[in-house]
PDB file of C-alpha atoms in Angstrom:
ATOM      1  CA  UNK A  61     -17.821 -16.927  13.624  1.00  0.00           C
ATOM      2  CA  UNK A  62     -18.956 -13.398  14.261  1.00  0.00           C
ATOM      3  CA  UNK A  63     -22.125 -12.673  15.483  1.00  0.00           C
ATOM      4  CA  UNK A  64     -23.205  -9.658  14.231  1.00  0.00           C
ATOM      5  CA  UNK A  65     -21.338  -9.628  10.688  1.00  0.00           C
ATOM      6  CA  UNK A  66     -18.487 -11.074   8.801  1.00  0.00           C
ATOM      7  CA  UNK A  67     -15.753  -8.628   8.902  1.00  0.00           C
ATOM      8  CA  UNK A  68     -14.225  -7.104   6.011  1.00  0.00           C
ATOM      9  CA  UNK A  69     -10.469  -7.789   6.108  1.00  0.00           C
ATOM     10  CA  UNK A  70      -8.377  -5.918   3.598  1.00  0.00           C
ATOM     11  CA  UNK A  71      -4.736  -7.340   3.204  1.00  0.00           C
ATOM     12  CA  UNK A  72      -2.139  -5.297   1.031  1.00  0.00           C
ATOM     13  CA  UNK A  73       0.282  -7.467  -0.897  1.00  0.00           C
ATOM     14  CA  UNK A  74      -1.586 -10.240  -0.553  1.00  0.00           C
ATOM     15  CA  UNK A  75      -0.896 -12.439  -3.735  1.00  0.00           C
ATOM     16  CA  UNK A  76       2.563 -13.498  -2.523  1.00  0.00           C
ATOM     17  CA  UNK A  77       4.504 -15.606  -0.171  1.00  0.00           C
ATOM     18  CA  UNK A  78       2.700 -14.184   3.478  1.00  0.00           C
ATOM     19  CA  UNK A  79       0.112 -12.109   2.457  1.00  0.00           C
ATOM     20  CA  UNK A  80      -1.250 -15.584   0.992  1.00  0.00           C
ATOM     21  CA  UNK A  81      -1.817 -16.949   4.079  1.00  0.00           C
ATOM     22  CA  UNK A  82      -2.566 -14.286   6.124  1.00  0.00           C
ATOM     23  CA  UNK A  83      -5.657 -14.011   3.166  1.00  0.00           C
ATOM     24  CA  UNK A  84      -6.586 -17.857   3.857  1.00  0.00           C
ATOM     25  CA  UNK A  85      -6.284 -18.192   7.508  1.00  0.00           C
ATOM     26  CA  UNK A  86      -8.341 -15.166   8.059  1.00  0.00           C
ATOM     27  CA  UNK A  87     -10.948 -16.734   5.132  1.00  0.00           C
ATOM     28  CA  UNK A  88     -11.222 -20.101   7.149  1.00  0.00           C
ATOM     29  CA  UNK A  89     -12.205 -17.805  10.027  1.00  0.00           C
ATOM     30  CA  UNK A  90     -14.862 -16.389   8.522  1.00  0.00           C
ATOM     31  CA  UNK A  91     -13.440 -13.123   7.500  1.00  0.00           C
ATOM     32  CA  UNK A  92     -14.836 -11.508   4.160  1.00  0.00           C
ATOM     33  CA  UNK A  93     -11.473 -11.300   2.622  1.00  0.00           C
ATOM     34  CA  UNK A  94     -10.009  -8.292  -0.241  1.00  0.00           C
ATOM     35  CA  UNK A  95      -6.609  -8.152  -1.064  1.00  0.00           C
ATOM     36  CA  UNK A  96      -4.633  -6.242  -3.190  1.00  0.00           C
ATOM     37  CA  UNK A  97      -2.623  -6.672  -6.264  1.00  0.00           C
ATOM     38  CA  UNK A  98      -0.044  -3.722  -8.243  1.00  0.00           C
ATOM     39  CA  UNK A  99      -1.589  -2.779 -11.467  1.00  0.00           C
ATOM     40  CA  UNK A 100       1.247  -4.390 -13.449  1.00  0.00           C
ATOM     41  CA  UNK A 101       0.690  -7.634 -11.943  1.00  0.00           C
ATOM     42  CA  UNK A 102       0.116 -10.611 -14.824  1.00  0.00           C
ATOM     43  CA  UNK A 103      -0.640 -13.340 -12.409  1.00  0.00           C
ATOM     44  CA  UNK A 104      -3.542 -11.585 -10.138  1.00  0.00           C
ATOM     45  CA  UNK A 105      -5.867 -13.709 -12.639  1.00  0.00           C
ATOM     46  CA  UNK A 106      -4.092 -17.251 -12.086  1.00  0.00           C
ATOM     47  CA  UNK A 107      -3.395 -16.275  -8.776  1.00  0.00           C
ATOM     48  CA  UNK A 108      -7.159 -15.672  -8.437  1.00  0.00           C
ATOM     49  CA  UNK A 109      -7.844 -18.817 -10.090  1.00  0.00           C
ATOM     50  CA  UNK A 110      -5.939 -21.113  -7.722  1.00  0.00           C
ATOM     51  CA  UNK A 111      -7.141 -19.563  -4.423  1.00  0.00           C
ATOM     52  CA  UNK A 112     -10.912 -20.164  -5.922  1.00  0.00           C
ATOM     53  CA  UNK A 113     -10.127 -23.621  -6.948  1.00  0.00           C
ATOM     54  CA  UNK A 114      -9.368 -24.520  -2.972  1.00  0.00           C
ATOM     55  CA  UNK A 115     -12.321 -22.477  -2.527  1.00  0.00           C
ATOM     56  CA  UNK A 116     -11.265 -19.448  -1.439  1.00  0.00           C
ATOM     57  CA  UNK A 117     -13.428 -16.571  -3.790  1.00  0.00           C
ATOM     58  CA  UNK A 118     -11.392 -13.658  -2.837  1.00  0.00           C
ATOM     59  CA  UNK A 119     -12.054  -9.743  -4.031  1.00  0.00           C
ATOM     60  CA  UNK A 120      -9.523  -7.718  -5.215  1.00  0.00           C
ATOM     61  CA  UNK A 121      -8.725  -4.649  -5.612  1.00  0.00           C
ATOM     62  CA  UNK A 122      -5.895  -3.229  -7.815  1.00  0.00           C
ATOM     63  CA  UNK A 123      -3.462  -0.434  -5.921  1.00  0.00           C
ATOM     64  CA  UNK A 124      -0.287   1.417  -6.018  1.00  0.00           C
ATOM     65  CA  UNK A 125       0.283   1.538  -2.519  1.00  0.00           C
ATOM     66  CA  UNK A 126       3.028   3.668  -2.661  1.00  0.00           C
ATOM     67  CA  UNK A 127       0.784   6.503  -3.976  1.00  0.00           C
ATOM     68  CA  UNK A 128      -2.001   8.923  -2.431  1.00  0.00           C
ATOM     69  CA  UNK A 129      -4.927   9.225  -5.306  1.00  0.00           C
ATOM     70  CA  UNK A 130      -4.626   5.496  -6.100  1.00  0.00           C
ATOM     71  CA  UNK A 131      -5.322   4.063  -2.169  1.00  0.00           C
ATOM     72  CA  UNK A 132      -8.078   6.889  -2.155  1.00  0.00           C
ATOM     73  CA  UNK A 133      -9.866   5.028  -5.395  1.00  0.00           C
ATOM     74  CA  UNK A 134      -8.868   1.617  -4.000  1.00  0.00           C
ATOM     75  CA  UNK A 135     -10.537   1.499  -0.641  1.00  0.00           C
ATOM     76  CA  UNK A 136     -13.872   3.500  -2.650  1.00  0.00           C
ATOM     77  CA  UNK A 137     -14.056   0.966  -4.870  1.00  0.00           C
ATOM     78  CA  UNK A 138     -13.911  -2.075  -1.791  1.00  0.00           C
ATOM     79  CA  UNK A 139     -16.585   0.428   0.129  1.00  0.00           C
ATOM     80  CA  UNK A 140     -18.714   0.847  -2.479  1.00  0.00           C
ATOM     81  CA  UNK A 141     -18.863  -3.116  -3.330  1.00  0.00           C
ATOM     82  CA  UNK A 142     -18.699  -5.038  -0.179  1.00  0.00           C
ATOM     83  CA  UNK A 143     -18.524  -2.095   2.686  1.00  0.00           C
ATOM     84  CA  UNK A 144     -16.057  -0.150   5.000  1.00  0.00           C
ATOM     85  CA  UNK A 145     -12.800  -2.234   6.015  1.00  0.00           C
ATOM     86  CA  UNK A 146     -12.956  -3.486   9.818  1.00  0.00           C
ATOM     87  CA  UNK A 147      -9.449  -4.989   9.288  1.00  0.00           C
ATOM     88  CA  UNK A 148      -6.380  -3.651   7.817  1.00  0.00           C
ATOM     89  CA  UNK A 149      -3.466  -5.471   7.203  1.00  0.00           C
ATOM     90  CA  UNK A 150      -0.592  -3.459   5.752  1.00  0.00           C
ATOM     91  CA  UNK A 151       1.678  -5.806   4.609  1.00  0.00           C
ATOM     92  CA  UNK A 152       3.116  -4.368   0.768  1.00  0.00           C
ATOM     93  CA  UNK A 153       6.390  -4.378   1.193  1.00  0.00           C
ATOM     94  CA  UNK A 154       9.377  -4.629  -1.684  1.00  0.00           C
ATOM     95  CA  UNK A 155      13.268  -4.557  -0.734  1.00  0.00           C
ATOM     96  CA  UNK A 156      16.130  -3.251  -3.016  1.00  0.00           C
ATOM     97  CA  UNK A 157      18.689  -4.476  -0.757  1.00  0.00           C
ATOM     98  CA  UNK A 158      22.819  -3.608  -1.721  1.00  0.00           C
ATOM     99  CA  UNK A 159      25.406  -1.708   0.899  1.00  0.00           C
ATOM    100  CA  UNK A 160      24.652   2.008   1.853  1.00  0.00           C
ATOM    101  CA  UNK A 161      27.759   2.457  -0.521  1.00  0.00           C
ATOM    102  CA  UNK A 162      26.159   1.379  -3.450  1.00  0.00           C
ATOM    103  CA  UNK A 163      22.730   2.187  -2.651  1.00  0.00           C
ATOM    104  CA  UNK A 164      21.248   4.984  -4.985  1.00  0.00           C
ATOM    105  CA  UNK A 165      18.475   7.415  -4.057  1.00  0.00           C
ATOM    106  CA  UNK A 166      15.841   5.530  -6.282  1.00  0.00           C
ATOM    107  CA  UNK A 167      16.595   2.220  -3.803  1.00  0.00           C
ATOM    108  CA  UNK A 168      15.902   4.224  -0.872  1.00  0.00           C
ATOM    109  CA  UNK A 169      12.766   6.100  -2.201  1.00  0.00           C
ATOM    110  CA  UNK A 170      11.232   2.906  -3.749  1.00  0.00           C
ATOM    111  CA  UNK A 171      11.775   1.228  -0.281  1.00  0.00           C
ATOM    112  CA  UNK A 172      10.002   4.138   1.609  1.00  0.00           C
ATOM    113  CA  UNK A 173       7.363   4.976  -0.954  1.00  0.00           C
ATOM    114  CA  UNK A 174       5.973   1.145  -0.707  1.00  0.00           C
ATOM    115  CA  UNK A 175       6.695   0.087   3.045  1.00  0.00           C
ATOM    116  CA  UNK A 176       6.587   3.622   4.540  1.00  0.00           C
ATOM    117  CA  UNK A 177       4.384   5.784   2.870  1.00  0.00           C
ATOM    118  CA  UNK A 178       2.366   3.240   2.397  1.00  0.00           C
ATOM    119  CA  UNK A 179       1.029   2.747   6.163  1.00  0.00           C
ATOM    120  CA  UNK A 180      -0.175   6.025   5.465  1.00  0.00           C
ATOM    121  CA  UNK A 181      -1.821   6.487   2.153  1.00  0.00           C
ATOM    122  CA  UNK A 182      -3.641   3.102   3.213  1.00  0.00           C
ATOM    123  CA  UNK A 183      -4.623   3.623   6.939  1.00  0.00           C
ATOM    124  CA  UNK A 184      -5.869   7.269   6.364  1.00  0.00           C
ATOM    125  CA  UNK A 185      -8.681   5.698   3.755  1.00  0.00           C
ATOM    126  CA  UNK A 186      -9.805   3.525   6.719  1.00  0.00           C
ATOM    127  CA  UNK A 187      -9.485   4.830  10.081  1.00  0.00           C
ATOM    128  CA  UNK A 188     -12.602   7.563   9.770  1.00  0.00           C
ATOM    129  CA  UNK A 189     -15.086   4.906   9.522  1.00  0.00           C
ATOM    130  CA  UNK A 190     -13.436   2.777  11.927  1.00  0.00           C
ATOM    131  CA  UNK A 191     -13.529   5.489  14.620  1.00  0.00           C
ATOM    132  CA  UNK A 192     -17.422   6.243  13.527  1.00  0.00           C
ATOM    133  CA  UNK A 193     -18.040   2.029  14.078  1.00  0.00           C
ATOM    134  CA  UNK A 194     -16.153   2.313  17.187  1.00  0.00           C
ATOM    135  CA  UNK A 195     -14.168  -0.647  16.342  1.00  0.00           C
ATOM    136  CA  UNK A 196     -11.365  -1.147  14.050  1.00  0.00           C
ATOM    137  CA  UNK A 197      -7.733  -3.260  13.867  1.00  0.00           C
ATOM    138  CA  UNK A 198      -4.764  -1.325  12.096  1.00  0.00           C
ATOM    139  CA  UNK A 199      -2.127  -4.592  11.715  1.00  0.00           C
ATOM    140  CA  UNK A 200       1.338  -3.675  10.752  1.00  0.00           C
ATOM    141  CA  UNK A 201       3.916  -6.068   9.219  1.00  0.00           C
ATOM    142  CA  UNK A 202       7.147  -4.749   9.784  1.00  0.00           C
ATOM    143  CA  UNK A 203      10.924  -6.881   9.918  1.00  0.00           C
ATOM    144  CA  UNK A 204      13.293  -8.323  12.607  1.00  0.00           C
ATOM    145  CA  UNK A 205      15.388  -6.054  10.551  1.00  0.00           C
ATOM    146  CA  UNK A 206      13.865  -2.783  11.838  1.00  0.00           C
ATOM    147  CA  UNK A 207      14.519  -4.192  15.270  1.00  0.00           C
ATOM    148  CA  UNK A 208      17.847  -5.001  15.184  1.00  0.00           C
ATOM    149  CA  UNK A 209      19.541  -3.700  11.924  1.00  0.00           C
ATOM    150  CA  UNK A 210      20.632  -5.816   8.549  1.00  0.00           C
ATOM    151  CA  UNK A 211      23.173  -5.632   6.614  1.00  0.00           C
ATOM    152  CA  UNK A 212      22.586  -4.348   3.062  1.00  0.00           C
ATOM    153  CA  UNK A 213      19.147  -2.887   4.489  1.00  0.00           C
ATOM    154  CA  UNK A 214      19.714   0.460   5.338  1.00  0.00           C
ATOM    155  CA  UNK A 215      16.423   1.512   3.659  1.00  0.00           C
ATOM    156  CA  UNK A 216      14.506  -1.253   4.633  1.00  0.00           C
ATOM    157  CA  UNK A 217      15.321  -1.197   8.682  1.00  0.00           C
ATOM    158  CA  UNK A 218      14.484   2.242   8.564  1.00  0.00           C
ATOM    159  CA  UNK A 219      11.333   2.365   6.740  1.00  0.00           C
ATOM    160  CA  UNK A 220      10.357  -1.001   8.944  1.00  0.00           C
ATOM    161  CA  UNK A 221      11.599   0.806  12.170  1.00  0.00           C
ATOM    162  CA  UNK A 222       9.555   4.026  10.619  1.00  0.00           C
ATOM    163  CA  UNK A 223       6.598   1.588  10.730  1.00  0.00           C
ATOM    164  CA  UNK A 224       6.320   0.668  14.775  1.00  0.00           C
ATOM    165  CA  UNK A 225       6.831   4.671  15.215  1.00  0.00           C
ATOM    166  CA  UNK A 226       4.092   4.942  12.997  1.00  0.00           C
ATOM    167  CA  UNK A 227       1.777   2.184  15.065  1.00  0.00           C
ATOM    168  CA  UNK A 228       2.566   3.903  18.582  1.00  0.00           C
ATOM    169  CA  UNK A 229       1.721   7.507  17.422  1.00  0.00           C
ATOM    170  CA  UNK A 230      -1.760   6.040  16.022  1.00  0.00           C
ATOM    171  CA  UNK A 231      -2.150   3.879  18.993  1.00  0.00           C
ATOM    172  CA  UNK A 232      -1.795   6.884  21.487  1.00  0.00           C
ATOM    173  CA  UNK A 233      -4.742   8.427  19.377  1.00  0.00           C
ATOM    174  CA  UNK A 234      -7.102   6.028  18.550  1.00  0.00           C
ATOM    175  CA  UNK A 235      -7.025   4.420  21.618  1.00  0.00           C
ATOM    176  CA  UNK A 236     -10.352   5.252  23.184  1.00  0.00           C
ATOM    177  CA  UNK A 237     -11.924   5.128  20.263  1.00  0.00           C
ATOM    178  CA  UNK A 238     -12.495   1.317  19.734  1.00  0.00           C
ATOM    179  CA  UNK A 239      -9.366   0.947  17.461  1.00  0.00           C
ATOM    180  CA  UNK A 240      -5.724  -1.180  18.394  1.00  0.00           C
ATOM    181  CA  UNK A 241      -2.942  -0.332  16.251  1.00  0.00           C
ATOM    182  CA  UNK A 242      -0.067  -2.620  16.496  1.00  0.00           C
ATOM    183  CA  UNK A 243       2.864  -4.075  14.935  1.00  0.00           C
ATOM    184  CA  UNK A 244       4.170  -7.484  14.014  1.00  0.00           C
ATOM    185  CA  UNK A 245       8.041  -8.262  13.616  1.00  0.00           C
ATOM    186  CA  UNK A 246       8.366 -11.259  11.813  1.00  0.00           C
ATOM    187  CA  UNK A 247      11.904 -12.992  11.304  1.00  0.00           C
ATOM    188  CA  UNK A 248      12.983 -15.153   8.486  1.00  0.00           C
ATOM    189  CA  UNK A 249       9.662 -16.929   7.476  1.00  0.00           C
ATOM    190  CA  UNK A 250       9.429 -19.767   4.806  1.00  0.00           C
ATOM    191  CA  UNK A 251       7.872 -17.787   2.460  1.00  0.00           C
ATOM    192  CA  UNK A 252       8.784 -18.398  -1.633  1.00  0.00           C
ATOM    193  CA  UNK A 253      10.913 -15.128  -1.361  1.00  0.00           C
ATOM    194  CA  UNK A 254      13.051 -16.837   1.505  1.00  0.00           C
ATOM    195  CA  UNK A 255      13.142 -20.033   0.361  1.00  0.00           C
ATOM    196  CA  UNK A 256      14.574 -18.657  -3.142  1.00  0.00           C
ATOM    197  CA  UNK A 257      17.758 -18.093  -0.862  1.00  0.00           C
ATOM    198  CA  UNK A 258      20.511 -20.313  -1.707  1.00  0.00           C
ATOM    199  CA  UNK A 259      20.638 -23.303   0.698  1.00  0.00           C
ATOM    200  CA  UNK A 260      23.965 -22.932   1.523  1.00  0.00           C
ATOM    201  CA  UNK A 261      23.361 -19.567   2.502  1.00  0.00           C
ATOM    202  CA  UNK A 262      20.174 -20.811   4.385  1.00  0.00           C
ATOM    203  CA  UNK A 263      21.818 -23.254   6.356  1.00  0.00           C
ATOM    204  CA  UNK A 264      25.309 -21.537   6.857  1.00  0.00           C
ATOM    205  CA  UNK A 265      23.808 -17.890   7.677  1.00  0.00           C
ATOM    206  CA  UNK A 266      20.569 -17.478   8.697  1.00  0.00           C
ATOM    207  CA  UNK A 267      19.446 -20.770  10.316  1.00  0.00           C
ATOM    208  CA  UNK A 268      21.950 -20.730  13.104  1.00  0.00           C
ATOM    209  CA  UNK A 269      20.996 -16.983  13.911  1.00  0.00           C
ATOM    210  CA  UNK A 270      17.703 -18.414  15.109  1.00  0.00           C
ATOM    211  CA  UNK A 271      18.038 -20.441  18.353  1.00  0.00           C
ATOM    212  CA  UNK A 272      14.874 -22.829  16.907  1.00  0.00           C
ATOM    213  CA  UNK A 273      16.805 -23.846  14.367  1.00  0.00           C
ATOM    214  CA  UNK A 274      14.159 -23.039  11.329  1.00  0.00           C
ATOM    215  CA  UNK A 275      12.377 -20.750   9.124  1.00  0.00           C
ATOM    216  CA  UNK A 276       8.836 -19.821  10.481  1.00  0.00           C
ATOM    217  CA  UNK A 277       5.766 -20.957   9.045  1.00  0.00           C
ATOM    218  CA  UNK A 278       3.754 -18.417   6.950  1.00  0.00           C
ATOM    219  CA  UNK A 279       0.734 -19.962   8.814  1.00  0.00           C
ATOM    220  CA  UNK A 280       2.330 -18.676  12.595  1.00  0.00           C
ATOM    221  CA  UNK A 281       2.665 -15.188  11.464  1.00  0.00           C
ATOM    222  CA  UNK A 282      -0.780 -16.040  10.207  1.00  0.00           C
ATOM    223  CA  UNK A 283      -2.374 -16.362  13.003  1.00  0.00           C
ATOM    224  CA  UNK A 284      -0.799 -13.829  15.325  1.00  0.00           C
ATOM    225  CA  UNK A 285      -2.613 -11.433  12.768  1.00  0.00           C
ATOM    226  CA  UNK A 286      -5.613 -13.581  13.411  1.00  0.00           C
ATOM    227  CA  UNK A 287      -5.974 -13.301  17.144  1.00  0.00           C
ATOM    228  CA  UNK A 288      -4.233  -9.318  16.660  1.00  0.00           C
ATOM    229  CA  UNK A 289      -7.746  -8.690  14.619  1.00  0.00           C
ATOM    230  CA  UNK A 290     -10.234 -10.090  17.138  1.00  0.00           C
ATOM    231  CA  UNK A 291     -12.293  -9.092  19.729  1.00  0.00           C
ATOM    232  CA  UNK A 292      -9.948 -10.651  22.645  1.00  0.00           C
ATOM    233  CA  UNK A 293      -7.086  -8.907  22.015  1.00  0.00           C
ATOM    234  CA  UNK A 294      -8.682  -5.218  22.236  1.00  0.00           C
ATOM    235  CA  UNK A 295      -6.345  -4.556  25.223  1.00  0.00           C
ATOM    236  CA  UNK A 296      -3.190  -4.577  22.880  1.00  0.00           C
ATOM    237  CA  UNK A 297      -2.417  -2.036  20.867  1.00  0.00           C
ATOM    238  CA  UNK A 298       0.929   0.122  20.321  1.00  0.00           C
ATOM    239  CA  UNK A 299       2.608  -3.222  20.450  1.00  0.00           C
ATOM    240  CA  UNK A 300       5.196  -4.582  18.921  1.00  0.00           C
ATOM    241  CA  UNK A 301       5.270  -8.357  18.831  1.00  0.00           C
ATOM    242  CA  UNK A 302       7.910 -10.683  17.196  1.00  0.00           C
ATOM    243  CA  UNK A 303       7.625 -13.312  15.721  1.00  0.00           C
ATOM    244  CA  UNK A 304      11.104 -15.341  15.105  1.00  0.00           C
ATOM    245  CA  UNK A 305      12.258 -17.887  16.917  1.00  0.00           C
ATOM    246  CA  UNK A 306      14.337 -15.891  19.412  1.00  0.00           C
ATOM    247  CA  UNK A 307      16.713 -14.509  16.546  1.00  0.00           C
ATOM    248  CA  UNK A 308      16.239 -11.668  18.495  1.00  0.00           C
ATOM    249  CA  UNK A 309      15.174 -10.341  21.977  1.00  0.00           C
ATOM    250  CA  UNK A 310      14.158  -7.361  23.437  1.00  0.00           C
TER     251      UNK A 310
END
């Protein structure tokens, strides 16, 4: 537990696959937990329901996170109810993946807007009161893929690569101000959008890229975020830590 507070934690994306468990884990630590849901979204209510039913009574807070004015109204909204954010997690992210060939502009803005752009609109809401606290934890969730490359992904390597440029920029200028900014690189991770991949493809494709010989658990990635957010790990920031199985090394 904390000693002075509980912490406000604010995940982005969190209804779905990861951000779920990133938005329990850090709840069974003792985090006051918000998350985020798109305006068009017609589960957030069931979604809601089910988390509160295992006793989880999450906020949330509904956001375009690929646009300016409606982060600005989102994080007022979490400030004015519960307080400023001590955590963010920015984790929104969509893919529109096809060849470069085929790829239109719309996929590649779409891709940029929500995982790119998004960093920004979202972190520039926080980091003021962070740096006035003294403390703060800027989380990234970024991709094996803006490590090494995918097929199919041009827009989503870069705006994933975009992200760790992003982290170490920040990092450089927060750092004496009680903030870390840092970035995780997860690999293939068993979430519902993964597991939705044919198993064929699963076993004959991905599985033996990844010396382990599985899909990561939702509840790892989990809690690197975990100890990324607390008061131990204020000597890393600008990082870049993966988290997959030793698909890939660097």
């Amino acid at each position: 537990g904390f000693t002075t507070m509980k912490r406000i934690v604010l995940v982005t994306g969190g209804m779905g696959g990861l951000g779920e468990s990133i938005c329990t884990k850090m709840a069974d630590q003792g985090y006051t937990v918000v998350t985020t849901y798109s305006p068009n979204n017609q589960k957030k209510d069931q979604w809601l329901a089910e988390m509160a039913a295992k006793g989880y009574k999450f906020s949330a807070q509904p956001v375009d996170v690929a646009d300016y004015d409606s982060c600005v109204a989102c994080i007022e909204a979490i400030k004015n109810t519960l307080g400023p954010i001590d955590v963010l997690v920015n984790n929104a992210g969509i893919t529109r993946d096809m060849t470069f060939k085929k790829m239109t502009k719309n996929d590649w803005d779409a891709v940029m807007k929500t995982n790119l752009d998004s960093a920004f609109n979202m972190t520039k809401q926080v980091m003021d009161d962070m740096i006035e606290k003294g403390w703060g934890r800027i989380i990234n969730v970024a991709s094996v893929n803006g490590q090494k490359g995918a097929f199919g992904q041009t827009n989503y390597s870069a705006a994933k690569a975009g992200l760790h440029g992003f982290t170490k920029a920040l990092a450089l200028e927060v750092a004496k101000k009680g903030v870390t900014v840092n970035t995780i690189s997860p690999g293939y991770i068993g979430t519902k959008m993964v597991t939705a991949i044919p198993q064929d493809i699963l076993d004959e494709k991905i599985i033996p890229q990844i010396p382990q010989g599985r899909l990561g658990q939702p509840d790892e990635v989990a809690g690197l975020i975990i100890y990324l957010a607390s008061n131990e790990a204020a000597f890393v920031t600008g990082a870049n830590i993966s988290i997959n199985g030793g698909q890939h090394m660097y």
